[in-house]
PDB file of C-alpha atoms in Angstrom:
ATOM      1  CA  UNK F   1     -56.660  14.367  -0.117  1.00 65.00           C
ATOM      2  CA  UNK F   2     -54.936  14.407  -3.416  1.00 72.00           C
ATOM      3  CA  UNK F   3     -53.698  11.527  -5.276  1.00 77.00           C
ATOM      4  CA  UNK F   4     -51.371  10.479  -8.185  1.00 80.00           C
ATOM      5  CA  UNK F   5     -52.019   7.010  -9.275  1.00 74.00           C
ATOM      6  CA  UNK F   6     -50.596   4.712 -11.644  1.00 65.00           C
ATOM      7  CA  UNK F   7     -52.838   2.145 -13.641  1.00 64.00           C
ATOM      8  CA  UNK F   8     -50.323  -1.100 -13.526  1.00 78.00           C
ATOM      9  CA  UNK F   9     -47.660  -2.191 -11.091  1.00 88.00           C
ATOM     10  CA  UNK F  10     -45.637  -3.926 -13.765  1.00 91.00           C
ATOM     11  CA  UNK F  11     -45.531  -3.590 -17.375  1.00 94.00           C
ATOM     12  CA  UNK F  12     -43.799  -6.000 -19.459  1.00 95.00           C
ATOM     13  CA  UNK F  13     -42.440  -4.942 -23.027  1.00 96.00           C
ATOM     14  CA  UNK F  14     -40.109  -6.843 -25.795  1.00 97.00           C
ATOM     15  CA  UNK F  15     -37.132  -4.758 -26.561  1.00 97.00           C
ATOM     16  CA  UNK F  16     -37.466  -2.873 -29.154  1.00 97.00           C
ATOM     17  CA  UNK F  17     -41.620  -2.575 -28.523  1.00 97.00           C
ATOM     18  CA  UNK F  18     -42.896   0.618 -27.345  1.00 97.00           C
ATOM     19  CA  UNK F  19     -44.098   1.356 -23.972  1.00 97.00           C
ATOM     20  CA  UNK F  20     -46.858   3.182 -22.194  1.00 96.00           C
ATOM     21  CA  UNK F  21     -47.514   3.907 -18.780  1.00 95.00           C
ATOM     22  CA  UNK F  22     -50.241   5.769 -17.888  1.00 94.00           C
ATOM     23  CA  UNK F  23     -50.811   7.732 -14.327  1.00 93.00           C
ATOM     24  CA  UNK F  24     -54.360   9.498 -13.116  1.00 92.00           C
ATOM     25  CA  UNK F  25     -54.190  12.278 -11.019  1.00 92.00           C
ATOM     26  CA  UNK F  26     -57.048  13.503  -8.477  1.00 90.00           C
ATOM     27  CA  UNK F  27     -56.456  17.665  -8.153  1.00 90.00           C
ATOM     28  CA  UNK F  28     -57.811  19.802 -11.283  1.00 90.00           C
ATOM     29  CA  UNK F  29     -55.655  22.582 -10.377  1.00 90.00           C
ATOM     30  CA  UNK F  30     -52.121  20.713 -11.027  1.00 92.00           C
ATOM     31  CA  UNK F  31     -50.530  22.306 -13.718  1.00 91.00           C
ATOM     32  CA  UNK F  32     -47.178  20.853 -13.879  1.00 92.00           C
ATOM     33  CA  UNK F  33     -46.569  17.179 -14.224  1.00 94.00           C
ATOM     34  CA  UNK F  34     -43.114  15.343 -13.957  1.00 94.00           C
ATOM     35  CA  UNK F  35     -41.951  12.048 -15.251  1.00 95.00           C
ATOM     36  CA  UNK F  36     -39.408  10.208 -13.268  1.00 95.00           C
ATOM     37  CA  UNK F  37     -37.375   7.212 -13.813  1.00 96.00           C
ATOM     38  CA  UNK F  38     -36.223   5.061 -10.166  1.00 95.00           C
ATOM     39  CA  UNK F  39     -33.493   2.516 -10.710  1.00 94.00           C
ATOM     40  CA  UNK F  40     -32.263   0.134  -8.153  1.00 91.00           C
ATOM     41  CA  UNK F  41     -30.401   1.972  -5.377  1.00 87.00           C
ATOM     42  CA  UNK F  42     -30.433   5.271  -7.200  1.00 91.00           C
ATOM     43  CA  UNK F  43     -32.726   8.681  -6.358  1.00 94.00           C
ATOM     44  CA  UNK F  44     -35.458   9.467  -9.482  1.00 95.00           C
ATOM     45  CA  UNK F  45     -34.179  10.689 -12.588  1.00 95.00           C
ATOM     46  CA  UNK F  46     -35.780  13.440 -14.308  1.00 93.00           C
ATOM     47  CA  UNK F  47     -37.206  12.343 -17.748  1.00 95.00           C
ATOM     48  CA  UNK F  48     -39.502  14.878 -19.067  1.00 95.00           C
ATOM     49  CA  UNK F  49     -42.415  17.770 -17.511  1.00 94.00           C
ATOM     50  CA  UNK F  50     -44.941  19.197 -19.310  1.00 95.00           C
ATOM     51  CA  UNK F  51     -47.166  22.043 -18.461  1.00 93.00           C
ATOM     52  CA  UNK F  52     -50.989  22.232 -18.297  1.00 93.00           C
ATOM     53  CA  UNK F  53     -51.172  24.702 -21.425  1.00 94.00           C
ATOM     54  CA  UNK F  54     -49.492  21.536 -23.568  1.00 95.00           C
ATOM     55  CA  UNK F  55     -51.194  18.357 -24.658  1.00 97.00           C
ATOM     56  CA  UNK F  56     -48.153  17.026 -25.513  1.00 98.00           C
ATOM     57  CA  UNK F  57     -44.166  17.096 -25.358  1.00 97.00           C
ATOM     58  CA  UNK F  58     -41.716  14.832 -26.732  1.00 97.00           C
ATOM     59  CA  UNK F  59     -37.893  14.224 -25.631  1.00 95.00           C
ATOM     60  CA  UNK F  60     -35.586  11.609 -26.917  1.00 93.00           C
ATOM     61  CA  UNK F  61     -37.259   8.568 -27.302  1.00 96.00           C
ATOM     62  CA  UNK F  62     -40.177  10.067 -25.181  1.00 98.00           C
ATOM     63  CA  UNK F  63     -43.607  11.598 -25.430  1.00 98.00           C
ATOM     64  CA  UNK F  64     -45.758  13.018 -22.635  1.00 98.00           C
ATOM     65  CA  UNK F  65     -49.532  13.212 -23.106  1.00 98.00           C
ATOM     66  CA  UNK F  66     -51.639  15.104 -20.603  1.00 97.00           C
ATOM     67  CA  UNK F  67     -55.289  15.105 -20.694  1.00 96.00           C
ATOM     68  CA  UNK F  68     -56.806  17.644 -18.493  1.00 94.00           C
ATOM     69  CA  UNK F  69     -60.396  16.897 -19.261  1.00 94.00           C
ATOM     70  CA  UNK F  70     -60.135  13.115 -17.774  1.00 94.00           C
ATOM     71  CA  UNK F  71     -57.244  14.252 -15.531  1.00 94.00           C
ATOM     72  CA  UNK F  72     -54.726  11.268 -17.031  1.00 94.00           C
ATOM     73  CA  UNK F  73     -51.095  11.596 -18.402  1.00 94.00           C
ATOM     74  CA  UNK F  74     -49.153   9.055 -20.083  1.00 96.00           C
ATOM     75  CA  UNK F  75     -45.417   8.195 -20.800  1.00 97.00           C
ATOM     76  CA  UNK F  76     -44.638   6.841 -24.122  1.00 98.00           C
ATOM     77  CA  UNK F  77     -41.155   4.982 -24.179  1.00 98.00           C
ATOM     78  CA  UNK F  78     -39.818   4.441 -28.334  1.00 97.00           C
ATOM     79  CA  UNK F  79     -38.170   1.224 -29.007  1.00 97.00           C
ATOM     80  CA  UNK F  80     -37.591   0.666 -25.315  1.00 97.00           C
ATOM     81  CA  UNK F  81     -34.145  -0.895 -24.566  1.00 97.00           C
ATOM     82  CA  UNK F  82     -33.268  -2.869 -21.742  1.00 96.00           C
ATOM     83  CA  UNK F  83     -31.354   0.127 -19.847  1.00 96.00           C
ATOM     84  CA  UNK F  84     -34.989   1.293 -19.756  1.00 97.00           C
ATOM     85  CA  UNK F  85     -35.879  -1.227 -17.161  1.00 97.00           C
ATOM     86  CA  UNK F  86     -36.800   1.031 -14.368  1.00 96.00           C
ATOM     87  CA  UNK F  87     -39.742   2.197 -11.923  1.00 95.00           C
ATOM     88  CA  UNK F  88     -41.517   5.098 -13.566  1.00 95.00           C
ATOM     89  CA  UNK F  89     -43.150   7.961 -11.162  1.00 93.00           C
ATOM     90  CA  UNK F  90     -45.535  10.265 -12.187  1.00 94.00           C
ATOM     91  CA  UNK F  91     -45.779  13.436 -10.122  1.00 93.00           C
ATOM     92  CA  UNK F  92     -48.111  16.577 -10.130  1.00 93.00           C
ATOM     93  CA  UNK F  93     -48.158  20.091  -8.370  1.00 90.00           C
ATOM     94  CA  UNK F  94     -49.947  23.193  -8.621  1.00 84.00           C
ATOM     95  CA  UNK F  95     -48.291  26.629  -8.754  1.00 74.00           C
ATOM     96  CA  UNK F  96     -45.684  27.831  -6.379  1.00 71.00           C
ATOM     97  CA  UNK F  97     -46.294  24.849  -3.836  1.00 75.00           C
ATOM     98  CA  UNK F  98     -43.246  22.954  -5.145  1.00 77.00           C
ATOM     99  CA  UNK F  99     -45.182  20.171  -3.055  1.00 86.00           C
ATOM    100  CA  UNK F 100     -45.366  17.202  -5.519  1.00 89.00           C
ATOM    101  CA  UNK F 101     -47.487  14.163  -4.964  1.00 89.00           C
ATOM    102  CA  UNK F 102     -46.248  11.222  -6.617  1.00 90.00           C
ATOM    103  CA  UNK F 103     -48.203   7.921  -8.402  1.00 87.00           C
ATOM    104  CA  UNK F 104     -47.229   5.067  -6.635  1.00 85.00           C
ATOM    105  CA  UNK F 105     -44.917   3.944  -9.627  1.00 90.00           C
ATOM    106  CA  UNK F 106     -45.016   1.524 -12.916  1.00 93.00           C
ATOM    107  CA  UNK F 107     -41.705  -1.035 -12.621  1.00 94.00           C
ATOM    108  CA  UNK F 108     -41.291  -1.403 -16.351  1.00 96.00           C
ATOM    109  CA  UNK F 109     -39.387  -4.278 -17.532  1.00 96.00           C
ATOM    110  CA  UNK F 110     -37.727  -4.826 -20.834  1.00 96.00           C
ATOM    111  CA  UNK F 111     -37.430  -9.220 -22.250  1.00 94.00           C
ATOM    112  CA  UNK F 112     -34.837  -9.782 -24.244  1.00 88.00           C
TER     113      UNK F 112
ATOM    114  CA  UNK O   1     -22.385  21.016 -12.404  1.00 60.00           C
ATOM    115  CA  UNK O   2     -22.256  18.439  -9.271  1.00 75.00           C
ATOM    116  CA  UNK O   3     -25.621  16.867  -8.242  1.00 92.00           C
ATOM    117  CA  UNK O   4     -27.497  16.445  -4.809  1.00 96.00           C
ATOM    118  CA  UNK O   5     -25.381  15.238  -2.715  1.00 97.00           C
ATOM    119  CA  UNK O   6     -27.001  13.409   0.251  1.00 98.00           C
ATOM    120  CA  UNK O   7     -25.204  12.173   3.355  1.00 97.00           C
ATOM    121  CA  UNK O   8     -24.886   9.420   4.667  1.00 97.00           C
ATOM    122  CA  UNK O   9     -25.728   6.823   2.162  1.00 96.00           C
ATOM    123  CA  UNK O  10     -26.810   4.486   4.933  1.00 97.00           C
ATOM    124  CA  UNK O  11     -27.931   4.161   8.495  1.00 97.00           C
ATOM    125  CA  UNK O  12     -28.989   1.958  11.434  1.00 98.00           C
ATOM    126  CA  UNK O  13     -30.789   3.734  14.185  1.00 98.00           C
ATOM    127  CA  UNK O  14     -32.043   2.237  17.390  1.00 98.00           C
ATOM    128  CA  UNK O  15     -35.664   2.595  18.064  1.00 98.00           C
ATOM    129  CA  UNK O  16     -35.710   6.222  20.633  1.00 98.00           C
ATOM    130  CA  UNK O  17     -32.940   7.502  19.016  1.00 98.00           C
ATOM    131  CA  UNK O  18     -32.918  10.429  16.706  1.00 98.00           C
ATOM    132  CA  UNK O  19     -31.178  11.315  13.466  1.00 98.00           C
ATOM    133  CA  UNK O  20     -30.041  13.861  11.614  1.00 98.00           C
ATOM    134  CA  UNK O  21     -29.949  13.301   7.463  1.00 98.00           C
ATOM    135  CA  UNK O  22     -28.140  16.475   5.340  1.00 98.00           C
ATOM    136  CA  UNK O  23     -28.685  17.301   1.676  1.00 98.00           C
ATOM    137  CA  UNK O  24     -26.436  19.513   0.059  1.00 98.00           C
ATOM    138  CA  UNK O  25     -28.667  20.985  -3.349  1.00 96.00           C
ATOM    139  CA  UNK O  26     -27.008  21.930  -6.812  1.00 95.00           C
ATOM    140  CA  UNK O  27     -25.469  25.087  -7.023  1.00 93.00           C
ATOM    141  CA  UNK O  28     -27.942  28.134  -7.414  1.00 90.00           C
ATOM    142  CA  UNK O  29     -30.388  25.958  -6.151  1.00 91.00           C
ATOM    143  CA  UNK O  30     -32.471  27.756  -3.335  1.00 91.00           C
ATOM    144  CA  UNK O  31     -35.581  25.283  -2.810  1.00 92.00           C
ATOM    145  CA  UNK O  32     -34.819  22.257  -1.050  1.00 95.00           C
ATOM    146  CA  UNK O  33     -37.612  19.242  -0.510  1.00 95.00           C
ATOM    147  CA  UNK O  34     -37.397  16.022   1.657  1.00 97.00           C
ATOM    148  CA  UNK O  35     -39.751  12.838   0.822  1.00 96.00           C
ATOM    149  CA  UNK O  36     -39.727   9.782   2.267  1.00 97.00           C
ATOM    150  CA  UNK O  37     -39.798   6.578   0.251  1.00 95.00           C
ATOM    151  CA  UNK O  38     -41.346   3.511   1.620  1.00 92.00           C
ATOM    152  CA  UNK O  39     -42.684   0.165  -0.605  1.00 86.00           C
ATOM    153  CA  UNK O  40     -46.174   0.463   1.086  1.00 81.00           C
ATOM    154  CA  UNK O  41     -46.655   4.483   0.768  1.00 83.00           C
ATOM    155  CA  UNK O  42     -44.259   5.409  -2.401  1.00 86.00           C
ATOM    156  CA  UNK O  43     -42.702   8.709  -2.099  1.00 91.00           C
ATOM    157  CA  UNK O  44     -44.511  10.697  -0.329  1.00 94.00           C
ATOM    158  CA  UNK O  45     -43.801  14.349   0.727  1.00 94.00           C
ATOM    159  CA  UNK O  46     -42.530  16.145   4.338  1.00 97.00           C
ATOM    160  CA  UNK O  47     -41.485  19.517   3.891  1.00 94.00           C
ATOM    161  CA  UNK O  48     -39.830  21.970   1.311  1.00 93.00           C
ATOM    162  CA  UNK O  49     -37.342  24.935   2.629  1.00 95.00           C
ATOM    163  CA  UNK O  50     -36.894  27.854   0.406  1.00 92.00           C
ATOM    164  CA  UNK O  51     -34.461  31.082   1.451  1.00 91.00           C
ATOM    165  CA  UNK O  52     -34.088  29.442   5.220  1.00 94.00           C
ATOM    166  CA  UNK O  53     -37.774  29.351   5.467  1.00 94.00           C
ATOM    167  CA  UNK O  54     -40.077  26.230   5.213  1.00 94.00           C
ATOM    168  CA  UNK O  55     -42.714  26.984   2.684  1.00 90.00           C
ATOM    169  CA  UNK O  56     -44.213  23.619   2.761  1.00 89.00           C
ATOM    170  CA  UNK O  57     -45.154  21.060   5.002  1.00 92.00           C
ATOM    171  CA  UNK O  58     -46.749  17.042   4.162  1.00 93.00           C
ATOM    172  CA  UNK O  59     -49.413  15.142   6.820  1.00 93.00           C
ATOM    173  CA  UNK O  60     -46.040  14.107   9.356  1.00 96.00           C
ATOM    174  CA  UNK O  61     -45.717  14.161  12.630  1.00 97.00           C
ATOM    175  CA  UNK O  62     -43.649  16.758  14.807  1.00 96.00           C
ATOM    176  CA  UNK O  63     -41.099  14.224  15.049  1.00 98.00           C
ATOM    177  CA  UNK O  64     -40.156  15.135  11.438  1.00 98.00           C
ATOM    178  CA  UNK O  65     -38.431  18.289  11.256  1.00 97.00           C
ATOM    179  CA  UNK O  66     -35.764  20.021   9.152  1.00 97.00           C
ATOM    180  CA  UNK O  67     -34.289  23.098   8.568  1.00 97.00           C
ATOM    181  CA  UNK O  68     -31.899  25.313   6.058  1.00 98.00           C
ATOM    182  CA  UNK O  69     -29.128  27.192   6.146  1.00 97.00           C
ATOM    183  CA  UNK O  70     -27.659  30.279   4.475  1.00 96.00           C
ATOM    184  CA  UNK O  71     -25.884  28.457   1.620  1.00 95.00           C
ATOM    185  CA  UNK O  72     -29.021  26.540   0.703  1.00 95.00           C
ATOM    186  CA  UNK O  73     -27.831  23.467   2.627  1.00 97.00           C
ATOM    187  CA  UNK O  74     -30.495  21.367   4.838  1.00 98.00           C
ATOM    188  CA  UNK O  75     -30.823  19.025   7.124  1.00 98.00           C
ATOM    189  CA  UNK O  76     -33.635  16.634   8.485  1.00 98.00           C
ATOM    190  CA  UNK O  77     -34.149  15.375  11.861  1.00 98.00           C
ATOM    191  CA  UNK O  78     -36.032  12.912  13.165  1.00 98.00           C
ATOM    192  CA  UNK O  79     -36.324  12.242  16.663  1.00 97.00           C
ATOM    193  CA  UNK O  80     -37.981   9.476  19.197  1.00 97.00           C
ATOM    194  CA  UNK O  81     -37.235   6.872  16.300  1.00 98.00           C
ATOM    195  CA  UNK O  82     -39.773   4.215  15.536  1.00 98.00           C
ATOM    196  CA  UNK O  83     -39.354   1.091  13.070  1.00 97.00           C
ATOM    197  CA  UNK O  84     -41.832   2.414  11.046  1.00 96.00           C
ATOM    198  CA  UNK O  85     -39.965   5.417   9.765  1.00 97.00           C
ATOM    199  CA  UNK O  86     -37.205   2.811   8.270  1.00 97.00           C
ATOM    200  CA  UNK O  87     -37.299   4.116   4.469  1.00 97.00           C
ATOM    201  CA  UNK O  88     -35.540   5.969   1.665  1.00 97.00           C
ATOM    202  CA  UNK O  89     -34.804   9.704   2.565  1.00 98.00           C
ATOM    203  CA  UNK O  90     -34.231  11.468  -0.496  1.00 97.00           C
ATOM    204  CA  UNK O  91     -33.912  14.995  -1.266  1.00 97.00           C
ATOM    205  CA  UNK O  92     -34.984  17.376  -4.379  1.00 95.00           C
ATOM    206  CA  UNK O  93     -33.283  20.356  -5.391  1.00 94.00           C
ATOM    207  CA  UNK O  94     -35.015  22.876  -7.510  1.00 90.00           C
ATOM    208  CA  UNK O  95     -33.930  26.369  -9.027  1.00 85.00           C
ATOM    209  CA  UNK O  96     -37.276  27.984  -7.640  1.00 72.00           C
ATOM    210  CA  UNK O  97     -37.670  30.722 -10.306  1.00 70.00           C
ATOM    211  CA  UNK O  98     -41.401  31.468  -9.809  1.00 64.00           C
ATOM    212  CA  UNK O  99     -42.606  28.955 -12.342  1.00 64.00           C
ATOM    213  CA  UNK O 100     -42.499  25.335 -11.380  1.00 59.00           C
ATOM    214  CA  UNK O 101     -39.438  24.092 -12.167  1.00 73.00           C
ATOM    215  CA  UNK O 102     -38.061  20.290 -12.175  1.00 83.00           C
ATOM    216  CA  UNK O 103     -36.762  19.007  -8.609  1.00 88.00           C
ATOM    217  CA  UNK O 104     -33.924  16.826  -9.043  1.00 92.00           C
ATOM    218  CA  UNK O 105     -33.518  14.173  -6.571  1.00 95.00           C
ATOM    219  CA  UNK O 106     -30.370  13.231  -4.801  1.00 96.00           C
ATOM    220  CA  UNK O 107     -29.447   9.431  -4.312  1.00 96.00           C
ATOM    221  CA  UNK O 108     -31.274   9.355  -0.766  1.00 97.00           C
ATOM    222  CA  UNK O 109     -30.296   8.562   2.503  1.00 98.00           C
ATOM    223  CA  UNK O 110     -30.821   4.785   3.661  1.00 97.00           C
ATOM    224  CA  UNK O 111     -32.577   4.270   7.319  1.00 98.00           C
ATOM    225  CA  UNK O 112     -33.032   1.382   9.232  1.00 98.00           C
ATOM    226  CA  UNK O 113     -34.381   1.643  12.530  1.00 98.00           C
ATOM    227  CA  UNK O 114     -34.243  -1.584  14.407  1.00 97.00           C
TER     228      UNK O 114
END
């Protein structure tokens, strides 16, 4: 079946150091891929989605690649602060399922 | 604009019982999904409702089942409980507009089955 997976458990980052978690996914017809931030006790937070016609998008403080030829998106945190300390969830569908299969998540944390 | 709202927060369940877990989407919001969030499996999804109708369905058993009402609202049952389906129940909302559209996640329902 399909799959969403994330490259590292934990990732470790100074505050004030950027951050990038990456995520692979297995199904070349997703076209739209979501970013979500988990805190403790809380449902996932939207951060950013980009489409398959976009390489890249950038938010506030964030940047989304997407490489469709390798099949491999990444989330690029700026100056991550400690509020940033999170799990991160990658998630991918294809057209009108609104079925998403999430990566197993990152849990990024920020040292002081 | 208020959020998901998903009720209750928390529950202990008895191994045979069943449950029933409700999900109230953001206003306007037609599409209503259901995942289940476990350590071992992540989040992984069990069925979407759109316009009373489920439109999608994830590799569950019958057990799992859910359903929507006229004002978007839904609800999820579960039924012969075992202590495997302890997890995070949380529910997405999402406008449904034709294009994929962000699903934004309530805080989830909390089930312990002991």
């Amino acid at each position: 079946g399909e799959s969403v997976g994330l490259h590292l458990p934990t990732l470790s980052v100074q505050e004030g150091d950027n951050s990038i978690i990456n995520c692979a996914y297995s199904n070349s017809a997703s076209d739209y891929f979501i970013w979500y931030k988990q805190e403790s006790g809380k449902g996932p937070q939207f951060i950013i989605d980009i489409r398959s016609n976009m390489d890249k998008r950038q938010g506030q403080r964030v940047t989304v690649l997407l490489n469709k030829t390798v099949k491999h998106l990444s989330l690029q945190i700026a100056a991550t602060q400690p509020g940033d300390s999170a799990v991160y969830f990658c998630a991918a569908t294809h057209s009108g399922t609104y079925k998403y299969i999430f990566g197993t998540g990152t849990r990024l944390k920020v040292l002081a | 604009k208020a959020g998901v709202t998903q009720t209750p927060r928390y529950l202990i369940k008895t191994r045979g019982q069943q449950v029933t877990l409700s999900c109230s989407p953001i206003s306007g919001h037609r599409s209503v999904s259901w995942y289940q969030q476990t350590p071992g499996q992540g989040l992984q999804f069990l069925f979407e409702y759109f316009s009373e109708t489920q439109r999608n369905k994830g590799n569950f058993p019958g057990r799992f089942s859910g359903r929507q009402f006229s004002n978007s609202r839904s609800e999820m049952n579960v039924s012969t409980l075992e202590l495997g389906d302890s997890a995070l129940y949380l529910c997405a909302s999402s406008a449904r507009t034709g294009t994929n559209t962000e699903a934004f996640f309530g805080q989830g329902t909390r089930l312990t089955v002991v």
